[in-house]
Structure formats: C-alpha cells, structure tokens
PDB file of N, CA and C in Angstrom:
ATOM      1  N   LEU R 605      21.436 -22.127  25.781  1.00 46.00           N
ATOM      2  CA  LEU R 605      21.281 -21.942  27.033  1.00 46.00           C
ATOM      3  C   LEU R 605      20.531 -21.122  27.728  1.00 46.00           C
ATOM      4  N   SER R 606      20.271 -22.624  29.109  1.00 50.00           N
ATOM      5  CA  SER R 606      19.495 -21.836  30.145  1.00 50.00           C
ATOM      6  C   SER R 606      19.518 -21.663  31.129  1.00 50.00           C
ATOM      7  N   LEU R 607      19.128 -20.698  30.943  1.00 53.00           N
ATOM      8  CA  LEU R 607      20.123 -18.922  32.880  1.00 53.00           C
ATOM      9  C   LEU R 607      18.517 -19.075  33.695  1.00 53.00           C
ATOM     10  N   CYS R 608      17.651 -19.022  33.346  1.00 60.00           N
ATOM     11  CA  CYS R 608      16.080 -19.083  34.160  1.00 60.00           C
ATOM     12  C   CYS R 608      15.374 -20.064  33.321  1.00 60.00           C
ATOM     13  N   PRO R 609      15.274 -21.253  34.923  1.00 57.00           N
ATOM     14  CA  PRO R 609      14.113 -22.192  34.807  1.00 57.00           C
ATOM     15  C   PRO R 609      12.411 -21.146  35.820  1.00 57.00           C
ATOM     16  N   ASP R 610      12.680 -20.377  35.816  1.00 55.00           N
ATOM     17  CA  ASP R 610      11.621 -20.317  36.911  1.00 55.00           C
ATOM     18  C   ASP R 610      10.880 -18.641  35.839  1.00 55.00           C
ATOM     19  N   GLU R 611       9.329 -19.850  35.640  1.00 53.00           N
ATOM     20  CA  GLU R 611       8.856 -18.633  34.933  1.00 53.00           C
ATOM     21  C   GLU R 611       8.259 -17.494  35.014  1.00 53.00           C
ATOM     22  N   ALA R 612       8.478 -16.767  36.849  1.00 44.00           N
ATOM     23  CA  ALA R 612       8.290 -15.924  37.359  1.00 44.00           C
ATOM     24  C   ALA R 612       8.918 -14.575  36.998  1.00 44.00           C
ATOM     25  N   LYS R 613      10.183 -15.044  36.491  1.00 54.00           N
ATOM     26  CA  LYS R 613      11.257 -14.205  36.129  1.00 54.00           C
ATOM     27  C   LYS R 613      12.095 -14.434  35.106  1.00 54.00           C
ATOM     28  N   ASN R 614      10.539 -14.955  33.607  1.00 70.00           N
ATOM     29  CA  ASN R 614      10.646 -15.139  32.428  1.00 70.00           C
ATOM     30  C   ASN R 614      11.548 -13.727  31.544  1.00 70.00           C
ATOM     31  N   ARG R 615      10.534 -12.650  31.984  1.00 73.00           N
ATOM     32  CA  ARG R 615      11.360 -11.266  31.928  1.00 73.00           C
ATOM     33  C   ARG R 615      12.488 -11.250  31.963  1.00 73.00           C
ATOM     34  N   GLU R 616      13.506 -10.572  32.817  1.00 77.00           N
ATOM     35  CA  GLU R 616      14.992 -10.780  33.400  1.00 77.00           C
ATOM     36  C   GLU R 616      15.534 -12.024  32.579  1.00 77.00           C
ATOM     37  N   CYS R 617      14.641 -12.530  32.580  1.00 80.00           N
ATOM     38  CA  CYS R 617      15.881 -14.228  32.518  1.00 80.00           C
ATOM     39  C   CYS R 617      16.343 -13.782  30.404  1.00 80.00           C
ATOM     40  N   ILE R 618      14.662 -12.826  29.505  1.00 81.00           N
ATOM     41  CA  ILE R 618      15.133 -13.181  28.004  1.00 81.00           C
ATOM     42  C   ILE R 618      16.051 -12.224  28.278  1.00 81.00           C
ATOM     43  N   ASP R 619      16.179 -10.932  28.769  1.00 84.00           N
ATOM     44  CA  ASP R 619      16.691  -9.572  29.124  1.00 84.00           C
ATOM     45  C   ASP R 619      18.152 -10.252  29.038  1.00 84.00           C
ATOM     46  N   ILE R 620      18.400 -11.081  29.787  1.00 89.00           N
ATOM     47  CA  ILE R 620      19.834 -10.921  30.100  1.00 89.00           C
ATOM     48  C   ILE R 620      20.053 -11.851  28.898  1.00 89.00           C
ATOM     49  N   GLN R 621      19.630 -13.231  29.007  1.00 90.00           N
ATOM     50  CA  GLN R 621      19.757 -13.897  27.520  1.00 90.00           C
ATOM     51  C   GLN R 621      20.684 -12.995  26.538  1.00 90.00           C
ATOM     52  N   MET R 622      19.669 -11.689  26.054  1.00 91.00           N
ATOM     53  CA  MET R 622      19.643 -10.864  25.289  1.00 91.00           C
ATOM     54  C   MET R 622      20.609 -10.318  25.028  1.00 91.00           C
ATOM     55  N   TYR R 623      20.808  -9.071  26.406  1.00 93.00           N
ATOM     56  CA  TYR R 623      22.653  -9.347  27.103  1.00 93.00           C
ATOM     57  C   TYR R 623      23.270  -9.906  26.330  1.00 93.00           C
ATOM     58  N   ILE R 624      23.437 -11.118  26.590  1.00 95.00           N
ATOM     59  CA  ILE R 624      24.509 -12.116  27.011  1.00 95.00           C
ATOM     60  C   ILE R 624      25.411 -12.021  24.340  1.00 95.00           C
ATOM     61  N   ALA R 625      23.594 -12.112  23.753  1.00 96.00           N
ATOM     62  CA  ALA R 625      24.020 -12.509  22.480  1.00 96.00           C
ATOM     63  C   ALA R 625      24.429 -11.368  21.828  1.00 96.00           C
ATOM     64  N   ASN R 626      23.914 -10.156  22.535  1.00 94.00           N
ATOM     65  CA  ASN R 626      24.844  -9.095  22.242  1.00 94.00           C
ATOM     66  C   ASN R 626      25.886  -9.152  21.909  1.00 94.00           C
ATOM     67  N   THR R 627      26.126  -9.104  23.643  1.00 96.00           N
ATOM     68  CA  THR R 627      27.449  -8.960  24.055  1.00 96.00           C
ATOM     69  C   THR R 627      28.611  -9.985  22.997  1.00 96.00           C
ATOM     70  N   PHE R 628      27.736 -11.411  22.746  1.00 97.00           N
ATOM     71  CA  PHE R 628      28.653 -12.828  21.438  1.00 97.00           C
ATOM     72  C   PHE R 628      28.651 -11.178  20.255  1.00 97.00           C
ATOM     73  N   THR R 629      27.759 -10.854  19.847  1.00 96.00           N
ATOM     74  CA  THR R 629      27.864 -10.110  18.527  1.00 96.00           C
ATOM     75  C   THR R 629      28.837  -8.955  18.446  1.00 96.00           C
ATOM     76  N   LYS R 630      28.800  -8.116  19.741  1.00 95.00           N
ATOM     77  CA  LYS R 630      29.993  -7.342  19.567  1.00 95.00           C
ATOM     78  C   LYS R 630      31.490  -7.603  19.833  1.00 95.00           C
ATOM     79  N   ASN R 631      31.006  -9.169  20.627  1.00 96.00           N
ATOM     80  CA  ASN R 631      32.978  -9.833  20.379  1.00 96.00           C
ATOM     81  C   ASN R 631      33.541 -10.722  19.520  1.00 96.00           C
ATOM     82  N   GLY R 632      32.455 -10.838  18.175  1.00 96.00           N
ATOM     83  CA  GLY R 632      33.023 -11.135  17.146  1.00 96.00           C
ATOM     84  C   GLY R 632      32.453 -12.892  16.941  1.00 96.00           C
ATOM     85  N   GLN R 633      31.400 -12.839  17.786  1.00 97.00           N
ATOM     86  CA  GLN R 633      30.913 -14.304  17.855  1.00 97.00           C
ATOM     87  C   GLN R 633      29.024 -14.455  17.942  1.00 97.00           C
ATOM     88  N   PRO R 634      29.310 -13.906  16.160  1.00 97.00           N
ATOM     89  CA  PRO R 634      28.051 -13.459  16.081  1.00 97.00           C
ATOM     90  C   PRO R 634      27.005 -15.444  15.820  1.00 97.00           C
ATOM     91  N   ALA R 635      27.600 -16.358  15.253  1.00 97.00           N
ATOM     92  CA  ALA R 635      26.957 -18.135  15.202  1.00 97.00           C
ATOM     93  C   ALA R 635      26.544 -17.984  16.284  1.00 97.00           C
ATOM     94  N   ARG R 636      27.054 -17.763  18.000  1.00 96.00           N
ATOM     95  CA  ARG R 636      26.678 -17.630  18.968  1.00 96.00           C
ATOM     96  C   ARG R 636      25.758 -17.621  19.418  1.00 96.00           C
ATOM     97  N   ALA R 637      25.168 -15.218  19.140  1.00 97.00           N
ATOM     98  CA  ALA R 637      23.997 -14.826  19.021  1.00 97.00           C
ATOM     99  C   ALA R 637      23.172 -15.342  17.683  1.00 97.00           C
ATOM    100  N   ILE R 638      23.146 -15.747  17.298  1.00 97.00           N
ATOM    101  CA  ILE R 638      22.162 -16.091  16.187  1.00 97.00           C
ATOM    102  C   ILE R 638      21.639 -17.146  17.420  1.00 97.00           C
ATOM    103  N   SER R 639      22.537 -18.032  17.358  1.00 95.00           N
ATOM    104  CA  SER R 639      21.535 -19.738  18.003  1.00 95.00           C
ATOM    105  C   SER R 639      20.891 -19.210  19.007  1.00 95.00           C
ATOM    106  N   LEU R 640      21.143 -18.070  20.194  1.00 94.00           N
ATOM    107  CA  LEU R 640      20.933 -17.691  21.242  1.00 94.00           C
ATOM    108  C   LEU R 640      19.401 -17.094  21.277  1.00 94.00           C
ATOM    109  N   LEU R 641      19.707 -15.621  20.543  1.00 94.00           N
ATOM    110  CA  LEU R 641      18.356 -15.041  19.541  1.00 94.00           C
ATOM    111  C   LEU R 641      17.409 -15.361  18.913  1.00 94.00           C
ATOM    112  N   THR R 642      17.716 -17.156  18.359  1.00 94.00           N
ATOM    113  CA  THR R 642      16.789 -17.546  17.539  1.00 94.00           C
ATOM    114  C   THR R 642      15.649 -18.259  18.830  1.00 94.00           C
ATOM    115  N   GLU R 643      16.901 -19.003  19.772  1.00 91.00           N
ATOM    116  CA  GLU R 643      15.951 -19.496  20.743  1.00 91.00           C
ATOM    117  C   GLU R 643      15.101 -17.913  21.826  1.00 91.00           C
ATOM    118  N   ILE R 644      14.836 -17.503  21.985  1.00 89.00           N
ATOM    119  CA  ILE R 644      14.641 -16.468  22.901  1.00 89.00           C
ATOM    120  C   ILE R 644      13.714 -15.914  21.560  1.00 89.00           C
ATOM    121  N   LEU R 645      13.477 -15.202  20.167  1.00 89.00           N
ATOM    122  CA  LEU R 645      12.573 -14.708  19.298  1.00 89.00           C
ATOM    123  C   LEU R 645      11.608 -16.501  19.479  1.00 89.00           C
ATOM    124  N   GLU R 646      11.908 -17.305  19.434  1.00 89.00           N
ATOM    125  CA  GLU R 646      10.788 -17.938  19.416  1.00 89.00           C
ATOM    126  C   GLU R 646       9.982 -18.710  20.644  1.00 89.00           C
ATOM    127  N   LYS R 647      10.411 -18.143  21.828  1.00 83.00           N
ATOM    128  CA  LYS R 647      10.296 -18.164  22.929  1.00 83.00           C
ATOM    129  C   LYS R 647       9.032 -17.008  22.753  1.00 83.00           C
ATOM    130  N   ALA R 648       9.869 -15.667  22.672  1.00 83.00           N
ATOM    131  CA  ALA R 648       8.247 -14.830  22.333  1.00 83.00           C
ATOM    132  C   ALA R 648       7.269 -14.794  21.631  1.00 83.00           C
ATOM    133  N   GLN R 649       7.326 -15.895  20.521  1.00 83.00           N
ATOM    134  CA  GLN R 649       6.222 -15.850  20.037  1.00 83.00           C
ATOM    135  C   GLN R 649       5.445 -16.502  20.474  1.00 83.00           C
ATOM    136  N   LYS R 650       6.141 -17.814  20.859  1.00 84.00           N
ATOM    137  CA  LYS R 650       5.013 -18.795  21.567  1.00 84.00           C
ATOM    138  C   LYS R 650       3.861 -17.860  22.646  1.00 84.00           C
ATOM    139  N   GLN R 651       5.148 -17.268  23.588  1.00 79.00           N
ATOM    140  CA  GLN R 651       4.222 -16.375  24.841  1.00 79.00           C
ATOM    141  C   GLN R 651       3.060 -14.787  23.754  1.00 79.00           C
ATOM    142  N   GLY R 652       3.576 -14.805  23.041  1.00 77.00           N
ATOM    143  CA  GLY R 652       2.847 -13.739  22.341  1.00 77.00           C
ATOM    144  C   GLY R 652       3.362 -12.107  23.216  1.00 77.00           C
ATOM    145  N   VAL R 653       4.652 -12.192  23.551  1.00 74.00           N
ATOM    146  CA  VAL R 653       5.143 -11.301  23.680  1.00 74.00           C
ATOM    147  C   VAL R 653       6.120 -10.525  22.502  1.00 74.00           C
ATOM    148  N   SER R 654       4.778  -9.381  22.208  1.00 79.00           N
ATOM    149  CA  SER R 654       6.069  -8.538  20.711  1.00 79.00           C
ATOM    150  C   SER R 654       6.967  -7.494  22.055  1.00 79.00           C
ATOM    151  N   TYR R 655       7.330  -7.007  22.726  1.00 81.00           N
ATOM    152  CA  TYR R 655       8.664  -6.729  22.641  1.00 81.00           C
ATOM    153  C   TYR R 655       9.673  -6.854  22.988  1.00 81.00           C
ATOM    154  N   GLU R 656      10.006  -8.218  23.464  1.00 84.00           N
ATOM    155  CA  GLU R 656      11.044  -9.630  23.903  1.00 84.00           C
ATOM    156  C   GLU R 656      10.802  -9.568  21.902  1.00 84.00           C
ATOM    157  N   GLU R 657      10.381 -10.410  20.938  1.00 86.00           N
ATOM    158  CA  GLU R 657      10.327 -10.341  20.162  1.00 86.00           C
ATOM    159  C   GLU R 657      10.572  -9.304  18.811  1.00 86.00           C
ATOM    160  N   TRP R 658      10.284  -7.677  19.280  1.00 87.00           N
ATOM    161  CA  TRP R 658      10.715  -7.138  18.096  1.00 87.00           C
ATOM    162  C   TRP R 658      12.282  -6.582  18.995  1.00 87.00           C
ATOM    163  N   LEU R 659      12.566  -6.981  19.619  1.00 90.00           N
ATOM    164  CA  LEU R 659      13.746  -6.461  20.337  1.00 90.00           C
ATOM    165  C   LEU R 659      15.206  -7.772  20.288  1.00 90.00           C
ATOM    166  N   SER R 660      14.680  -9.282  20.147  1.00 91.00           N
ATOM    167  CA  SER R 660      15.378 -10.394  19.177  1.00 91.00           C
ATOM    168  C   SER R 660      15.108  -9.560  17.892  1.00 91.00           C
ATOM    169  N   ARG R 661      14.514 -10.096  17.552  1.00 92.00           N
ATOM    170  CA  ARG R 661      14.525  -9.714  15.697  1.00 92.00           C
ATOM    171  C   ARG R 661      15.953  -8.825  15.543  1.00 92.00           C
ATOM    172  N   TYR R 662      15.730  -7.395  16.288  1.00 93.00           N
ATOM    173  CA  TYR R 662      16.829  -6.213  15.694  1.00 93.00           C
ATOM    174  C   TYR R 662      18.075  -6.593  16.087  1.00 93.00           C
ATOM    175  N   TYR R 663      18.174  -7.527  17.166  1.00 95.00           N
ATOM    176  CA  TYR R 663      19.699  -8.178  17.524  1.00 95.00           C
ATOM    177  C   TYR R 663      19.751  -9.313  16.862  1.00 95.00           C
ATOM    178  N   LEU R 664      18.953 -10.310  16.328  1.00 96.00           N
ATOM    179  CA  LEU R 664      19.404 -10.752  15.670  1.00 96.00           C
ATOM    180  C   LEU R 664      19.516 -10.833  14.355  1.00 96.00           C
ATOM    181  N   ALA R 665      19.058  -9.299  14.154  1.00 96.00           N
ATOM    182  CA  ALA R 665      19.191  -8.936  12.447  1.00 96.00           C
ATOM    183  C   ALA R 665      20.898  -8.808  12.277  1.00 96.00           C
ATOM    184  N   GLN R 666      21.280  -7.800  13.791  1.00 96.00           N
ATOM    185  CA  GLN R 666      22.611  -6.505  13.931  1.00 96.00           C
ATOM    186  C   GLN R 666      23.260  -8.925  13.078  1.00 96.00           C
ATOM    187  N   ALA R 667      23.117  -9.535  14.250  1.00 97.00           N
ATOM    188  CA  ALA R 667      24.036 -11.255  14.581  1.00 97.00           C
ATOM    189  C   ALA R 667      24.525 -11.701  12.959  1.00 97.00           C
ATOM    190  N   LEU R 668      23.257 -11.120  12.048  1.00 97.00           N
ATOM    191  CA  LEU R 668      23.507 -11.811  10.818  1.00 97.00           C
ATOM    192  C   LEU R 668      24.317 -11.481  10.248  1.00 97.00           C
ATOM    193  N   LEU R 669      24.138  -9.295   9.489  1.00 97.00           N
ATOM    194  CA  LEU R 669      25.391  -8.882   9.093  1.00 97.00           C
ATOM    195  C   LEU R 669      26.673  -9.211   9.943  1.00 97.00           C
ATOM    196  N   LYS R 670      26.635  -9.913  10.631  1.00 96.00           N
ATOM    197  CA  LYS R 670      28.260  -9.389  11.719  1.00 96.00           C
ATOM    198  C   LYS R 670      28.819 -11.036  10.991  1.00 96.00           C
ATOM    199  N   ASN R 671      27.612 -11.688  10.874  1.00 97.00           N
ATOM    200  CA  ASN R 671      28.264 -13.175  10.344  1.00 97.00           C
ATOM    201  C   ASN R 671      28.165 -12.933   8.567  1.00 97.00           C
ATOM    202  N   ASN R 672      27.964 -11.821   7.627  1.00 97.00           N
ATOM    203  CA  ASN R 672      27.942 -11.934   6.316  1.00 97.00           C
ATOM    204  C   ASN R 672      26.606 -13.091   5.781  1.00 97.00           C
ATOM    205  N   GLU R 673      25.433 -12.542   6.344  1.00 97.00           N
ATOM    206  CA  GLU R 673      24.323 -12.761   6.318  1.00 97.00           C
ATOM    207  C   GLU R 673      23.410 -11.753   5.772  1.00 97.00           C
ATOM    208  N   PRO R 674      23.037 -10.737   5.160  1.00 97.00           N
ATOM    209  CA  PRO R 674      22.768  -9.940   4.700  1.00 97.00           C
ATOM    210  C   PRO R 674      21.453 -10.420   4.412  1.00 97.00           C
ATOM    211  N   GLU R 675      21.375 -11.296   3.339  1.00 97.00           N
ATOM    212  CA  GLU R 675      19.222 -12.086   3.248  1.00 97.00           C
ATOM    213  C   GLU R 675      19.068 -12.115   4.017  1.00 97.00           C
ATOM    214  N   LYS R 676      19.579 -12.565   4.719  1.00 96.00           N
ATOM    215  CA  LYS R 676      19.142 -13.022   6.377  1.00 96.00           C
ATOM    216  C   LYS R 676      18.593 -12.011   6.986  1.00 96.00           C
ATOM    217  N   ALA R 677      19.623 -11.147   7.025  1.00 96.00           N
ATOM    218  CA  ALA R 677      19.345  -9.615   8.024  1.00 96.00           C
ATOM    219  C   ALA R 677      17.999  -8.953   7.905  1.00 96.00           C
ATOM    220  N   ILE R 678      18.111  -8.922   6.229  1.00 96.00           N
ATOM    221  CA  ILE R 678      16.935  -8.177   6.130  1.00 96.00           C
ATOM    222  C   ILE R 678      15.648  -8.649   6.010  1.00 96.00           C
ATOM    223  N   GLU R 679      15.215 -10.021   5.810  1.00 95.00           N
ATOM    224  CA  GLU R 679      13.907 -10.580   6.065  1.00 95.00           C
ATOM    225  C   GLU R 679      13.508 -10.183   7.796  1.00 95.00           C
ATOM    226  N   CYS R 680      15.044 -10.544   8.359  1.00 92.00           N
ATOM    227  CA  CYS R 680      14.798 -10.502   9.795  1.00 92.00           C
ATOM    228  C   CYS R 680      13.372  -9.119  10.032  1.00 92.00           C
ATOM    229  N   LEU R 681      14.100  -7.708   9.427  1.00 91.00           N
ATOM    230  CA  LEU R 681      14.395  -7.020   9.195  1.00 91.00           C
ATOM    231  C   LEU R 681      12.771  -6.382   8.867  1.00 91.00           C
ATOM    232  N   THR R 682      12.155  -7.084   7.649  1.00 92.00           N
ATOM    233  CA  THR R 682      11.471  -7.475   7.255  1.00 92.00           C
ATOM    234  C   THR R 682      10.066  -7.677   7.971  1.00 92.00           C
ATOM    235  N   LYS R 683      10.554  -8.728   8.601  1.00 88.00           N
ATOM    236  CA  LYS R 683       9.336  -9.198   9.757  1.00 88.00           C
ATOM    237  C   LYS R 683       9.544  -8.236  11.078  1.00 88.00           C
ATOM    238  N   LEU R 684       9.918  -7.460  10.714  1.00 84.00           N
ATOM    239  CA  LEU R 684       9.394  -6.481  12.122  1.00 84.00           C
ATOM    240  C   LEU R 684       9.348  -5.646  11.735  1.00 84.00           C
ATOM    241  N   LEU R 685       9.202  -4.506  10.588  1.00 81.00           N
ATOM    242  CA  LEU R 685       8.222  -3.895  10.705  1.00 81.00           C
ATOM    243  C   LEU R 685       6.359  -3.840  10.638  1.00 81.00           C
ATOM    244  N   PRO R 686       6.032  -4.537  10.673  1.00 81.00           N
ATOM    245  CA  PRO R 686       4.873  -5.079  11.258  1.00 81.00           C
ATOM    246  C   PRO R 686       4.394  -5.052  12.719  1.00 81.00           C
ATOM    247  N   LEU R 687       5.828  -5.404  13.334  1.00 73.00           N
ATOM    248  CA  LEU R 687       5.362  -5.403  14.794  1.00 73.00           C
ATOM    249  C   LEU R 687       5.890  -3.880  15.326  1.00 73.00           C
ATOM    250  N   LEU R 688       6.703  -2.861  14.304  1.00 73.00           N
ATOM    251  CA  LEU R 688       6.332  -1.596  15.218  1.00 73.00           C
ATOM    252  C   LEU R 688       5.130  -0.385  14.351  1.00 73.00           C
ATOM    253  N   GLU R 689       4.324  -1.160  13.379  1.00 73.00           N
ATOM    254  CA  GLU R 689       3.544  -0.784  13.097  1.00 73.00           C
ATOM    255  C   GLU R 689       2.001  -1.036  14.293  1.00 73.00           C
ATOM    256  N   SER R 690       2.632  -2.019  14.833  1.00 73.00           N
ATOM    257  CA  SER R 690       0.898  -2.210  15.532  1.00 73.00           C
ATOM    258  C   SER R 690       2.027  -2.238  17.086  1.00 73.00           C
ATOM    259  N   SER R 691       2.659  -1.780  17.558  1.00 64.00           N
ATOM    260  CA  SER R 691       2.880  -0.917  18.430  1.00 64.00           C
ATOM    261  C   SER R 691       2.658   0.241  19.035  1.00 64.00           C
ATOM    262  N   GLY R 692       2.693   0.764  17.751  1.00 57.00           N
ATOM    263  CA  GLY R 692       2.652   2.976  17.975  1.00 57.00           C
ATOM    264  C   GLY R 692       1.009   2.428  17.780  1.00 57.00           C
TER     265      GLY R 692
END
C-alpha cells in the first residue's frame, strides 16, 4: 500500500500507513496489518528512523497476537527493548 510517493512527506506517509495498519488490526484483519507494518519497518530500518521502527514493532506485535502468532510477537517485542533503552 503505497500512499505517498513524495519523499519530503515521508514521515506523514508512515504515520498514515501505521494508522491504517492499526485499523486493520482492530477490525479483525491482522494479516493485512502485518503486511503493511512489515513494509513500514523495513523502510524505517533502511532510513535509520528509530521512532518509526519502535512504533511499527509495537503495532506489529499487536497484530501478530491478534493473528495467533504469539512467538513472533514475543520476538518482535524482544527486538523493541534495545530501541527503548537507546532512546532513554
């Protein structure tokens, strides 16, 4: 789901995509959320944007839990801990 081709508005685009992914999770479509959040996470990692990486991992863990994938959710949250420690 590519919403914003303009790189100047990349942060806004990522925020919109995270909102959409979170809506998918809350509306019983966690597989769609997982796909979108994985894409967001990859972008954030490539760009070195820790806030988006942190938030996408948080929402991804929620979607994985809703999709009955607790082991993957735990793995995702485990990778979130170092990001929390480095931001403090």
